[in-house]
Amino acid sequence: MTLNLKFNHNFINALQGDPIIENYTRQVPKACYSKVEPEKFDTANVIAISLDAAAEIDLDKNLFDTPEFNQFFTGQKIYDDMTPYAMCYGGHQFGNWANQLGDGRAIILGDITTKADKKICLQLKGAGSTPYSRSGDGYAVLRSSVREFLCSEAMHYLGVPTTRAISLALSGEEVYRDMMYDGNGAYEDGAIVCRTAPSFIRFGNFEILAARKELGLLKELVDFTITEHFSHLGTPSKDTYLKWYKEVCKTSADMVVHWLRVGFVHGVMNTDNMSIHGLTIDYGPYGWLEDYDLDWTPNTTDASYKRYAYGQQAHMVNWNLVQLANAIYPLIEDTDALQEALDFFADYYKSEWNKMMAKKLGWSEYKESDQALVASLIHLLTSVETDMTLFFRGLAKIDHTLKYDEIPQDLVDCYYDEDLSSDYIVKCCAWLNSYIERCAKDEVSTEARAKNMNSVNPKFVLRNYLSQLAIDKANENDYTMIHELLEVLKRPYDEQTGKEFFARKRPDWAKDKPGCSMLSCSS
Ligand code: AMP
Ligand code: MG
């Protein structure tokens, strides 16, 4: 039996590759990829499948429990028409040019076009080393793979543009990691995630070619990207390059507005982690806002600079877009036109953010006169420890035909502080009463407003401590919580009576626990 997947070789056929086929770490100039196969892990075993993501590539359900599925999604079976490869890319990491990075532990199995005419690239993460592994081992550990598997699917169901994940597997190998970089290393289970995207092309794929002054290849890659993935913009030309760049500005802005809506912090927004499709990619030390804190980052490496903190993310997308503009400049040679696209990004982002906030607050549209009320809400949310997710769900419940002089019961549970100051209570009630006046202008019932709000304010997000609980169990060979979380996170906006456990405020034990509020890049 085979999985009946039909691979195309468009990327490899269109672009120059690495002529060396041996797999050893090196610089790979004048190439967009290197051919490399996944390592052979005899006992690799799939432990979780996202059925919907698998269905996207037209996989027959009957195949899910078969050895063929297991072998394919762990890289053990490479069919004759497959040519796995790793991509060459560079990137700016934490603001500095890092030169060649590349797929150091990701191997693309191949690209397919689905029956629904969707282009999907299948990639294994953690399946062994490649020419781009630098000092790494090419592996991924179970904890980070559980996080990537669950979060990419959770984001998909939240409606946030993202790469997806079909499967999570144990590689069967032990992998050594010093998780907190404190000399207390240990062996952990190795894991492999099969993830999907239209392509895994990143800003860094263009940057490396520009940095190496491989302008012919840069043009080939841009032309390929447009022809293969942005054909609606027209045939490649200077004008099309600009349209394409502007579209990347737009989709990247859309992505970050979604992040801010659901309280997601990516944690490592380096240019090598920026998808050309405006998708959330590379789930590393990401986190979910519990307390609404604009300065919060889960990434311990970024703890002092907070470059990638929640409230910085739009600036950082902008910064990354500037790097992409620099990279493709030689093909366009028009600074004003590129600047115009960046100005568009700034305006578009601002207007989308305003619209998003209006939706979160249950208003039919954003009006200029709403600015002060939204600004004072942000001030309110940051003035005491407030759980963002619970606050917006609670706000949906309050009766907007009343007036408040104490915190309504529906909001009481969203605070981490036990005792709210009288000053805060006065300010909160004043805000609520202004909010109610604003809602009244929309002439919408409390029920209808709640329904609208609950369709954009999730009840269930992958709270940091929930992934950690699932990881702790997985480390004991119990994968049930991974499966259960995946099910709950499929319907993040629904009430899902009986699943309240997964919507609870962060418990105290998780406040400063590694893996819950602090994550290193070790993965
Ligand atoms: P990340 O910050 O996870 O997006 O990774 C940055 C770069 O480091 C990418 O080029 C990765 O492929 C590479 N990398 C991360 N972990 C490993 C590893 N264990 N082995 C090889 N390369 C790695
Ligand atoms: Mg990366």
Coordinates of C-alpha atoms and ligand atoms in Angstrom, one line a residue:
M1 CA 0.0 0.0 0.0
T2 CA 1.2 3.5 -0.6
L3 CA -0.1 6.8 0.6
N4 CA -0.8 7.9 -3.0
L5 CA 0.8 11.3 -2.7
K6 CA 2.0 12.8 -5.9
F7 CA 5.0 15.0 -5.6
N8 CA 6.1 17.8 -7.9
H9 CA 9.6 19.0 -8.1
N10 CA 9.0 22.6 -9.0
F11 CA 11.3 24.2 -6.4
I12 CA 14.2 21.9 -7.3
N13 CA 13.6 22.1 -11.0
A14 CA 13.4 25.9 -11.1
L15 CA 16.3 26.7 -8.9
Q16 CA 20.0 26.0 -8.5
G17 CA 20.8 23.5 -5.9
D18 CA 23.9 22.4 -4.0
P19 CA 26.0 20.1 -6.3
I20 CA 27.4 18.3 -3.3
I21 CA 25.3 15.3 -2.1
E22 CA 27.3 14.2 0.9
N23 CA 25.6 15.3 4.2
Y24 CA 28.1 17.3 6.2
T25 CA 27.9 20.8 7.7
R26 CA 29.2 23.5 5.4
Q27 CA 28.6 26.8 3.7
V28 CA 26.4 26.3 0.6
P29 CA 27.0 29.2 -1.8
K30 CA 25.2 29.6 -5.1
A31 CA 22.3 27.4 -4.1
C32 CA 18.7 27.5 -2.8
Y33 CA 18.7 24.0 -1.4
S34 CA 20.7 20.8 -0.7
K35 CA 19.3 17.4 -1.4
V36 CA 19.3 15.4 1.9
E37 CA 17.3 12.5 3.3
P38 CA 15.9 12.0 6.8
E39 CA 17.9 9.9 9.2
K40 CA 16.8 6.2 9.6
F41 CA 15.2 5.8 13.0
D42 CA 14.1 2.2 13.3
T43 CA 11.7 2.6 16.1
A44 CA 10.2 6.0 15.2
N45 CA 6.5 6.1 16.2
V46 CA 3.7 8.5 15.5
I47 CA 1.9 9.4 18.7
A48 CA -0.6 12.1 17.6
I49 CA -2.2 13.0 14.3
S50 CA -4.2 16.1 13.4
L51 CA -6.9 14.4 11.2
D52 CA -8.0 17.7 9.6
A53 CA -4.4 18.6 8.6
A54 CA -3.9 15.1 7.2
A55 CA -7.2 15.3 5.4
E56 CA -6.0 18.5 3.7
I57 CA -3.5 16.4 1.7
D58 CA -6.3 14.0 0.7
L59 CA -5.0 11.2 2.8
D60 CA -7.4 8.2 3.1
K61 CA -8.5 7.9 6.8
N62 CA -7.9 4.1 6.6
L63 CA -4.2 4.8 6.3
F64 CA -3.8 6.5 9.7
D65 CA -3.0 3.4 11.7
T66 CA -0.9 1.7 9.1
P67 CA 2.8 1.1 9.1
E68 CA 3.0 3.1 5.8
F69 CA 1.7 6.2 7.6
N70 CA 4.1 5.7 10.4
Q71 CA 7.1 5.2 8.1
F72 CA 6.3 8.1 5.8
F73 CA 5.6 10.6 8.5
T74 CA 8.8 9.8 10.4
G75 CA 11.0 9.9 7.2
Q76 CA 11.6 6.1 7.2
K77 CA 10.0 5.6 3.8
I78 CA 11.1 7.7 0.9
Y79 CA 9.1 6.8 -2.3
D80 CA 10.8 6.8 -5.7
D81 CA 9.3 10.0 -6.9
M82 CA 10.5 11.9 -3.8
T83 CA 13.6 14.2 -3.6
P84 CA 13.8 15.5 -0.1
Y85 CA 15.8 18.7 0.4
A86 CA 16.8 21.3 3.0
M87 CA 16.6 25.0 2.1
C88 CA 19.4 27.5 2.2
Y89 CA 18.5 30.7 4.0
G90 CA 20.1 33.3 6.2
G91 CA 18.7 35.7 8.6
H92 CA 18.9 38.6 11.0
Q93 CA 18.8 37.2 14.5
F94 CA 17.9 39.6 17.3
G95 CA 18.8 42.5 15.1
N96 CA 22.2 41.2 13.8
W97 CA 23.0 39.6 10.5
A98 CA 23.8 35.9 11.2
N99 CA 24.7 34.8 7.7
Q100 CA 23.9 31.3 6.5
L101 CA 21.4 29.5 8.8
G102 CA 19.2 27.2 6.6
D103 CA 17.1 24.1 7.5
G104 CA 19.4 22.7 10.1
R105 CA 16.9 20.2 11.4
A106 CA 14.1 20.4 8.9
I107 CA 13.9 18.3 5.8
I108 CA 11.3 18.9 3.1
L109 CA 9.7 15.6 2.0
G110 CA 8.2 17.2 -1.1
D111 CA 5.6 19.5 -2.5
I112 CA 2.2 18.4 -3.6
T113 CA -0.9 19.9 -5.2
T114 CA -4.1 18.7 -3.5
K115 CA -7.4 17.7 -5.2
A116 CA -8.7 21.1 -4.0
D117 CA -5.8 22.6 -6.0
K118 CA -4.0 23.7 -2.9
K119 CA -0.1 23.7 -2.9
I120 CA 1.2 22.0 0.2
C121 CA 4.8 21.4 1.2
L122 CA 5.4 18.6 3.7
Q123 CA 8.4 19.1 6.0
L124 CA 9.8 16.9 8.8
K125 CA 11.3 18.8 11.7
G126 CA 13.8 16.9 13.9
A127 CA 14.6 14.2 11.4
G128 CA 18.3 14.5 11.5
S129 CA 21.1 16.7 10.3
T130 CA 21.6 18.6 7.0
P131 CA 24.4 20.7 5.5
Y132 CA 22.8 23.6 7.4
S133 CA 23.0 22.0 10.9
R134 CA 26.0 24.2 11.9
S135 CA 26.8 23.1 15.5
G136 CA 23.4 21.5 16.0
D137 CA 22.5 17.8 15.9
G138 CA 19.5 18.1 13.6
Y139 CA 17.1 16.7 16.2
A140 CA 14.2 18.1 18.2
V141 CA 13.0 17.1 21.6
L142 CA 9.5 15.9 22.6
R143 CA 8.7 19.0 24.7
S144 CA 9.3 21.5 21.9
S145 CA 7.7 19.2 19.3
V146 CA 4.5 18.9 21.4
R147 CA 4.5 22.6 21.6
E148 CA 4.8 23.1 17.9
F149 CA 2.3 20.4 17.0
L150 CA -0.4 21.7 19.3
C151 CA 0.2 25.4 18.9
S152 CA 0.2 25.4 15.1
E153 CA -3.1 23.5 15.0
A154 CA -4.5 25.7 17.8
M155 CA -3.6 28.8 15.8
H156 CA -5.2 27.3 12.7
Y157 CA -8.5 26.8 14.5
L158 CA -8.3 30.3 16.0
G159 CA -8.2 31.6 12.4
V160 CA -4.6 32.8 12.6
P161 CA -2.5 32.3 9.5
T162 CA 0.0 29.6 10.3
T163 CA 1.9 26.5 9.2
R164 CA 0.1 23.4 10.2
A165 CA 1.1 20.0 11.7
I166 CA -0.1 16.6 10.5
S167 CA 1.8 14.4 12.9
L168 CA 3.9 14.2 16.1
A169 CA 6.2 11.2 16.4
L170 CA 8.8 9.9 18.8
S171 CA 12.1 9.4 16.9
G172 CA 13.0 6.6 19.3
E173 CA 16.4 8.3 20.0
E174 CA 17.5 10.1 23.1
V175 CA 18.7 13.7 22.6
Y176 CA 20.9 15.6 25.0
R177 CA 19.8 19.2 25.9
D178 CA 20.8 21.8 28.5
M179 CA 17.3 23.2 28.7
M180 CA 18.0 26.3 30.8
Y181 CA 21.6 26.7 29.7
D182 CA 22.7 26.3 33.3
G183 CA 25.0 23.2 33.0
N184 CA 22.2 20.9 34.1
G185 CA 21.7 19.0 30.8
A186 CA 19.8 15.8 30.4
Y187 CA 18.7 13.2 27.8
E188 CA 15.2 13.8 26.5
D189 CA 13.0 11.9 24.0
G190 CA 13.7 13.0 20.4
A191 CA 10.7 13.8 18.3
I192 CA 9.6 14.5 14.7
V193 CA 6.8 16.8 13.6
C194 CA 5.5 16.8 10.1
R195 CA 4.4 20.3 9.3
T196 CA 2.8 21.8 6.2
A197 CA 2.6 25.2 4.5
P198 CA 2.2 26.3 0.9
S199 CA 6.0 26.7 1.1
F200 CA 8.6 27.2 3.8
I201 CA 10.2 30.1 2.0
R202 CA 11.2 32.8 4.5
F203 CA 12.5 36.3 4.3
G204 CA 15.9 34.8 5.0
N205 CA 15.9 32.8 1.7
F206 CA 16.1 36.1 -0.2
E207 CA 18.5 37.7 2.3
I208 CA 21.2 35.1 2.0
L209 CA 21.3 35.5 -1.8
A210 CA 21.5 39.3 -1.6
A211 CA 24.2 39.1 1.1
R212 CA 26.2 36.8 -1.1
K213 CA 25.6 39.1 -4.1
E214 CA 24.2 36.1 -5.9
L215 CA 21.8 38.4 -7.8
G216 CA 21.0 36.0 -10.6
L217 CA 19.9 33.4 -8.2
L218 CA 18.0 36.1 -6.1
K219 CA 16.0 37.0 -9.3
E220 CA 15.4 33.3 -10.0
L221 CA 14.0 32.7 -6.4
V222 CA 11.8 35.8 -6.5
D223 CA 10.5 34.9 -10.0
F224 CA 9.9 31.3 -8.8
T225 CA 8.1 32.5 -5.7
I226 CA 5.8 34.8 -7.7
T227 CA 5.1 32.3 -10.5
E228 CA 4.5 29.4 -8.1
H229 CA 2.8 31.1 -5.2
F230 CA 1.7 34.6 -6.2
S231 CA 0.7 34.1 -9.8
H232 CA -2.4 36.3 -9.3
L233 CA 0.0 39.3 -9.3
G234 CA 1.1 38.7 -12.9
T235 CA 4.3 37.6 -14.6
P236 CA 7.5 38.6 -12.9
S237 CA 8.6 42.2 -13.7
K238 CA 9.7 45.2 -11.5
D239 CA 6.1 46.2 -11.2
T240 CA 5.1 42.7 -10.1
Y241 CA 8.0 42.6 -7.6
L242 CA 6.6 45.7 -6.0
K243 CA 3.1 44.3 -5.9
W244 CA 4.5 41.2 -4.3
Y245 CA 6.4 43.0 -1.7
K246 CA 3.3 45.1 -0.9
E247 CA 1.3 41.9 -0.5
V248 CA 3.9 40.4 1.8
C249 CA 3.6 43.7 3.9
K250 CA -0.2 43.2 4.0
T251 CA -0.2 39.5 4.9
S252 CA 2.5 40.1 7.5
A253 CA 0.4 42.9 9.0
D254 CA -2.7 40.6 9.0
M255 CA -0.7 37.9 10.8
V256 CA 0.5 40.2 13.6
V257 CA -2.9 41.7 14.1
H258 CA -4.2 38.2 14.7
W259 CA -1.4 37.5 17.2
L260 CA -2.4 40.6 19.1
R261 CA -6.0 39.6 19.0
V262 CA -5.5 36.2 20.6
G263 CA -2.6 37.2 22.9
F264 CA 0.1 35.2 21.1
V265 CA 3.8 36.1 21.5
H266 CA 6.1 34.4 18.9
G267 CA 9.2 35.0 20.9
V268 CA 11.8 34.7 18.1
M269 CA 10.8 37.0 15.3
N270 CA 14.1 36.8 13.5
T271 CA 13.9 37.2 9.7
D272 CA 14.6 33.5 9.2
N273 CA 11.4 32.9 11.1
M274 CA 9.3 35.1 8.8
S275 CA 7.3 33.2 6.2
I276 CA 6.9 34.9 2.8
H277 CA 3.2 33.8 3.0
G278 CA 2.5 35.8 6.2
L279 CA 2.2 32.6 8.2
T280 CA 3.2 32.1 11.8
I281 CA 6.2 29.8 11.5
D282 CA 8.7 28.1 13.7
Y283 CA 7.1 27.6 17.1
G284 CA 9.9 27.9 19.5
P285 CA 9.9 29.8 22.8
Y286 CA 6.5 31.3 22.1
G287 CA 3.9 32.0 24.7
W288 CA 0.3 33.2 25.4
L289 CA -0.4 36.3 27.4
E290 CA -1.9 35.5 30.7
D291 CA -1.6 38.8 32.4
Y292 CA -2.1 41.6 29.8
D293 CA 1.5 42.9 29.8
L294 CA 2.8 44.6 26.7
D295 CA 6.4 44.0 27.8
W296 CA 6.0 40.3 28.3
T297 CA 8.1 37.8 26.4
P298 CA 8.3 34.1 27.2
N299 CA 11.8 33.9 25.7
T300 CA 14.5 33.9 28.4
T301 CA 17.2 34.8 25.7
D302 CA 15.2 38.0 25.2
A303 CA 14.4 38.7 28.8
S304 CA 16.5 41.9 29.1
Y305 CA 16.0 43.5 25.7
K306 CA 12.4 42.4 25.2
R307 CA 12.8 42.9 21.5
Y308 CA 10.1 40.4 20.7
A309 CA 7.7 41.2 23.6
Y310 CA 3.9 41.1 22.9
G311 CA 3.6 44.9 22.4
Q312 CA 6.7 45.1 20.1
Q313 CA 5.6 42.5 17.6
A314 CA 4.2 44.9 15.0
H315 CA 7.4 47.0 15.1
M316 CA 9.4 43.9 14.6
V317 CA 7.4 42.8 11.6
N318 CA 8.1 46.2 10.2
W319 CA 11.8 45.9 11.0
N320 CA 11.8 42.5 9.3
L321 CA 10.0 43.9 6.2
V322 CA 12.8 46.5 5.9
Q323 CA 15.3 43.7 5.8
L324 CA 13.3 42.0 3.1
A325 CA 13.2 45.3 1.1
N326 CA 16.9 45.6 1.4
A327 CA 17.3 42.1 0.1
I328 CA 15.2 42.5 -3.0
Y329 CA 16.3 46.1 -3.6
P330 CA 18.8 45.1 -6.3
L331 CA 15.9 43.8 -8.4
I332 CA 13.8 46.9 -8.0
E333 CA 16.2 49.8 -7.5
D334 CA 13.5 52.1 -6.4
T335 CA 13.8 53.2 -2.8
D336 CA 10.7 55.5 -2.9
A337 CA 8.5 52.7 -4.2
L338 CA 9.7 50.3 -1.4
Q339 CA 9.2 53.0 1.1
E340 CA 5.7 53.6 -0.1
A341 CA 5.0 49.9 0.6
L342 CA 6.4 50.2 4.1
D343 CA 4.2 53.3 4.6
F344 CA 1.3 51.3 3.5
F345 CA 2.2 48.6 6.0
A346 CA 2.2 51.2 8.8
D347 CA -1.2 52.7 7.8
Y348 CA -2.8 49.3 7.1
Y349 CA -1.6 47.8 10.3
K350 CA -2.9 50.7 12.4
S351 CA -6.3 50.6 10.7
E352 CA -6.6 46.8 11.0
W353 CA -5.6 46.9 14.6
N354 CA -8.3 49.5 15.3
K355 CA -10.9 47.3 13.5
M356 CA -9.7 44.3 15.4
M357 CA -10.1 46.1 18.8
A358 CA -13.5 47.3 17.8
K359 CA -14.5 43.7 17.1
K360 CA -13.0 42.4 20.3
L361 CA -15.2 45.0 22.1
G362 CA -18.3 44.0 20.1
W363 CA -18.7 47.2 18.1
S364 CA -19.9 47.0 14.5
E365 CA -17.1 49.3 13.3
Y366 CA -14.2 51.4 14.6
K367 CA -14.9 55.1 14.8
E368 CA -12.1 57.8 15.2
S369 CA -14.0 58.9 18.4
D370 CA -13.3 55.4 19.9
Q371 CA -9.6 56.0 20.2
A372 CA -9.6 57.4 23.7
L373 CA -11.8 54.6 25.0
V374 CA -9.6 51.9 23.5
A375 CA -6.5 53.6 24.8
S376 CA -7.9 53.8 28.3
L377 CA -8.8 50.1 28.1
I378 CA -5.2 49.2 27.4
H379 CA -4.2 51.4 30.3
L380 CA -6.7 49.6 32.5
L381 CA -5.6 46.1 31.4
T382 CA -2.0 46.9 32.2
S383 CA -2.5 48.6 35.5
V384 CA -3.4 45.4 37.4
E385 CA -2.6 41.8 36.5
T386 CA -5.5 40.9 34.3
D387 CA -6.0 37.7 32.3
M388 CA -6.5 38.9 28.8
T389 CA -8.5 35.9 27.6
L390 CA -10.9 35.8 30.6
F391 CA -11.3 39.6 30.5
F392 CA -12.7 39.7 26.9
R393 CA -14.9 36.6 27.5
G394 CA -16.2 38.1 30.7
L395 CA -16.8 41.5 29.1
A396 CA -19.0 39.8 26.5
K397 CA -21.3 38.7 29.3
I398 CA -21.9 41.9 31.1
D399 CA -25.3 43.4 30.6
H400 CA -24.8 46.6 28.7
T401 CA -28.1 48.1 29.7
L402 CA -26.9 48.5 33.3
K403 CA -24.6 50.9 35.1
Y404 CA -21.7 49.7 37.3
D405 CA -20.3 51.0 40.5
E406 CA -18.5 47.7 41.4
I407 CA -16.7 45.2 39.3
P408 CA -19.4 42.9 37.7
Q409 CA -19.3 39.3 38.7
D410 CA -18.5 38.2 35.1
L411 CA -15.1 40.0 35.4
V412 CA -14.1 39.2 38.9
D413 CA -12.4 36.0 37.9
C414 CA -10.0 37.6 35.4
Y415 CA -7.7 39.2 37.9
Y416 CA -4.6 37.7 39.3
D417 CA -4.5 40.2 42.2
E418 CA -6.7 39.2 45.1
D419 CA -7.3 42.7 46.3
L420 CA -8.2 45.4 43.8
S421 CA -7.6 48.9 45.0
S422 CA -10.6 51.2 45.3
D423 CA -8.8 53.5 42.8
Y424 CA -8.7 50.7 40.3
I425 CA -12.4 49.8 40.9
V426 CA -13.5 53.4 40.3
K427 CA -11.5 53.6 37.1
C428 CA -12.7 50.2 35.9
C429 CA -16.3 51.1 36.5
A430 CA -15.9 54.5 34.8
W431 CA -14.5 52.7 31.8
L432 CA -17.3 50.1 31.8
N433 CA -19.9 52.8 31.9
S434 CA -18.3 54.7 29.0
Y435 CA -18.0 51.3 27.2
I436 CA -21.7 50.7 27.7
E437 CA -22.6 54.1 26.4
R438 CA -20.6 53.3 23.3
C439 CA -22.2 49.9 22.9
A440 CA -25.7 51.6 23.1
K441 CA -24.8 53.6 20.0
D442 CA -24.7 50.4 18.0
E443 CA -28.3 49.5 19.0
V444 CA -27.4 45.9 19.4
S445 CA -28.7 43.6 22.1
T446 CA -26.4 42.3 24.9
E447 CA -26.9 38.8 23.4
A448 CA -26.0 39.8 19.9
R449 CA -23.0 41.7 21.1
A450 CA -21.8 38.7 23.2
K451 CA -22.1 36.4 20.2
N452 CA -20.0 38.8 18.0
M453 CA -17.4 39.2 20.7
N454 CA -17.2 35.4 21.4
S455 CA -16.5 34.8 17.7
V456 CA -13.2 36.8 17.9
N457 CA -12.2 36.4 21.6
P458 CA -11.3 32.8 22.2
K459 CA -12.3 31.0 25.4
F460 CA -9.6 28.3 24.8
V461 CA -6.0 29.2 24.0
L462 CA -3.0 27.0 24.5
R463 CA -2.2 28.4 27.9
N464 CA 1.5 28.0 28.6
Y465 CA 0.9 25.8 31.6
L466 CA -1.5 23.5 29.7
S467 CA 1.2 22.6 27.2
Q468 CA 3.6 22.0 30.1
L469 CA 1.1 19.6 31.7
A470 CA 0.7 17.7 28.4
I471 CA 4.5 17.6 28.1
D472 CA 5.0 16.3 31.6
K473 CA 2.5 13.5 30.9
A474 CA 4.1 12.8 27.5
N475 CA 7.4 12.4 29.2
E476 CA 5.7 9.6 31.2
N477 CA 4.6 8.0 27.9
D478 CA 1.0 9.2 28.4
Y479 CA -0.2 11.1 25.3
T480 CA -3.8 11.5 26.3
M481 CA -3.6 15.1 27.2
I482 CA -2.0 16.0 23.8
H483 CA -5.0 14.3 22.1
E484 CA -7.5 16.0 24.5
L485 CA -6.0 19.4 24.1
L486 CA -6.0 19.0 20.3
E487 CA -9.8 18.3 20.5
V488 CA -10.6 21.2 22.8
L489 CA -8.5 23.7 20.7
K490 CA -10.4 22.8 17.6
R491 CA -13.3 24.8 18.8
P492 CA -11.6 27.7 20.7
Y493 CA -14.6 30.1 20.5
D494 CA -17.3 27.6 21.7
E495 CA -18.3 27.3 25.3
Q496 CA -17.6 23.6 25.4
T497 CA -19.4 22.8 28.6
G498 CA -17.4 20.3 30.7
K499 CA -14.1 21.6 29.4
E500 CA -13.7 24.5 31.8
F501 CA -10.5 23.1 33.1
F502 CA -8.8 24.1 29.9
A503 CA -10.1 27.7 30.1
R504 CA -8.9 28.3 33.7
K505 CA -6.7 31.2 34.7
R506 CA -3.0 30.3 35.2
P507 CA -2.6 28.5 38.5
D508 CA -0.1 30.0 40.9
W509 CA 2.4 27.1 40.6
A510 CA 2.8 27.9 36.9
K511 CA 3.7 31.6 37.4
D512 CA 7.5 31.2 37.4
K513 CA 7.9 27.7 36.3
P514 CA 10.2 27.0 33.3
G515 CA 8.2 25.8 30.4
C516 CA 5.2 27.8 31.6
S517 CA 6.3 31.4 31.7
M518 CA 9.9 31.1 30.8
L519 CA 11.2 29.3 27.8
S520 CA 14.7 29.0 26.4
C521 CA 15.5 28.5 22.8
S522 CA 16.7 25.0 23.6
S523 CA 14.6 22.6 21.6
Ligands
AMP1 P1 15.2 28.6 15.3 O1 15.6 29.7 16.2 O2 14.7 27.4 15.9 O3 14.3 29.1 14.2 O4 16.6 28.1 14.5 C1 17.6 28.9 14.0 C2 18.5 28.2 13.2 O5 19.2 27.2 13.9 C3 17.9 27.5 12.0 O6 18.8 27.5 10.9 C4 17.7 26.0 12.5 O7 17.7 25.1 11.5 C5 19.0 25.9 13.4 N1 18.8 24.9 14.4 C6 18.1 25.0 15.6 N2 18.2 23.9 16.3 C7 19.0 23.0 15.6 C8 19.4 21.7 15.8 N3 19.1 21.0 16.9 N4 20.2 21.1 14.9 C9 20.6 21.8 13.8 N5 20.2 23.1 13.5 C10 19.4 23.7 14.4
MG2 MG 13.7 29.0 12.6

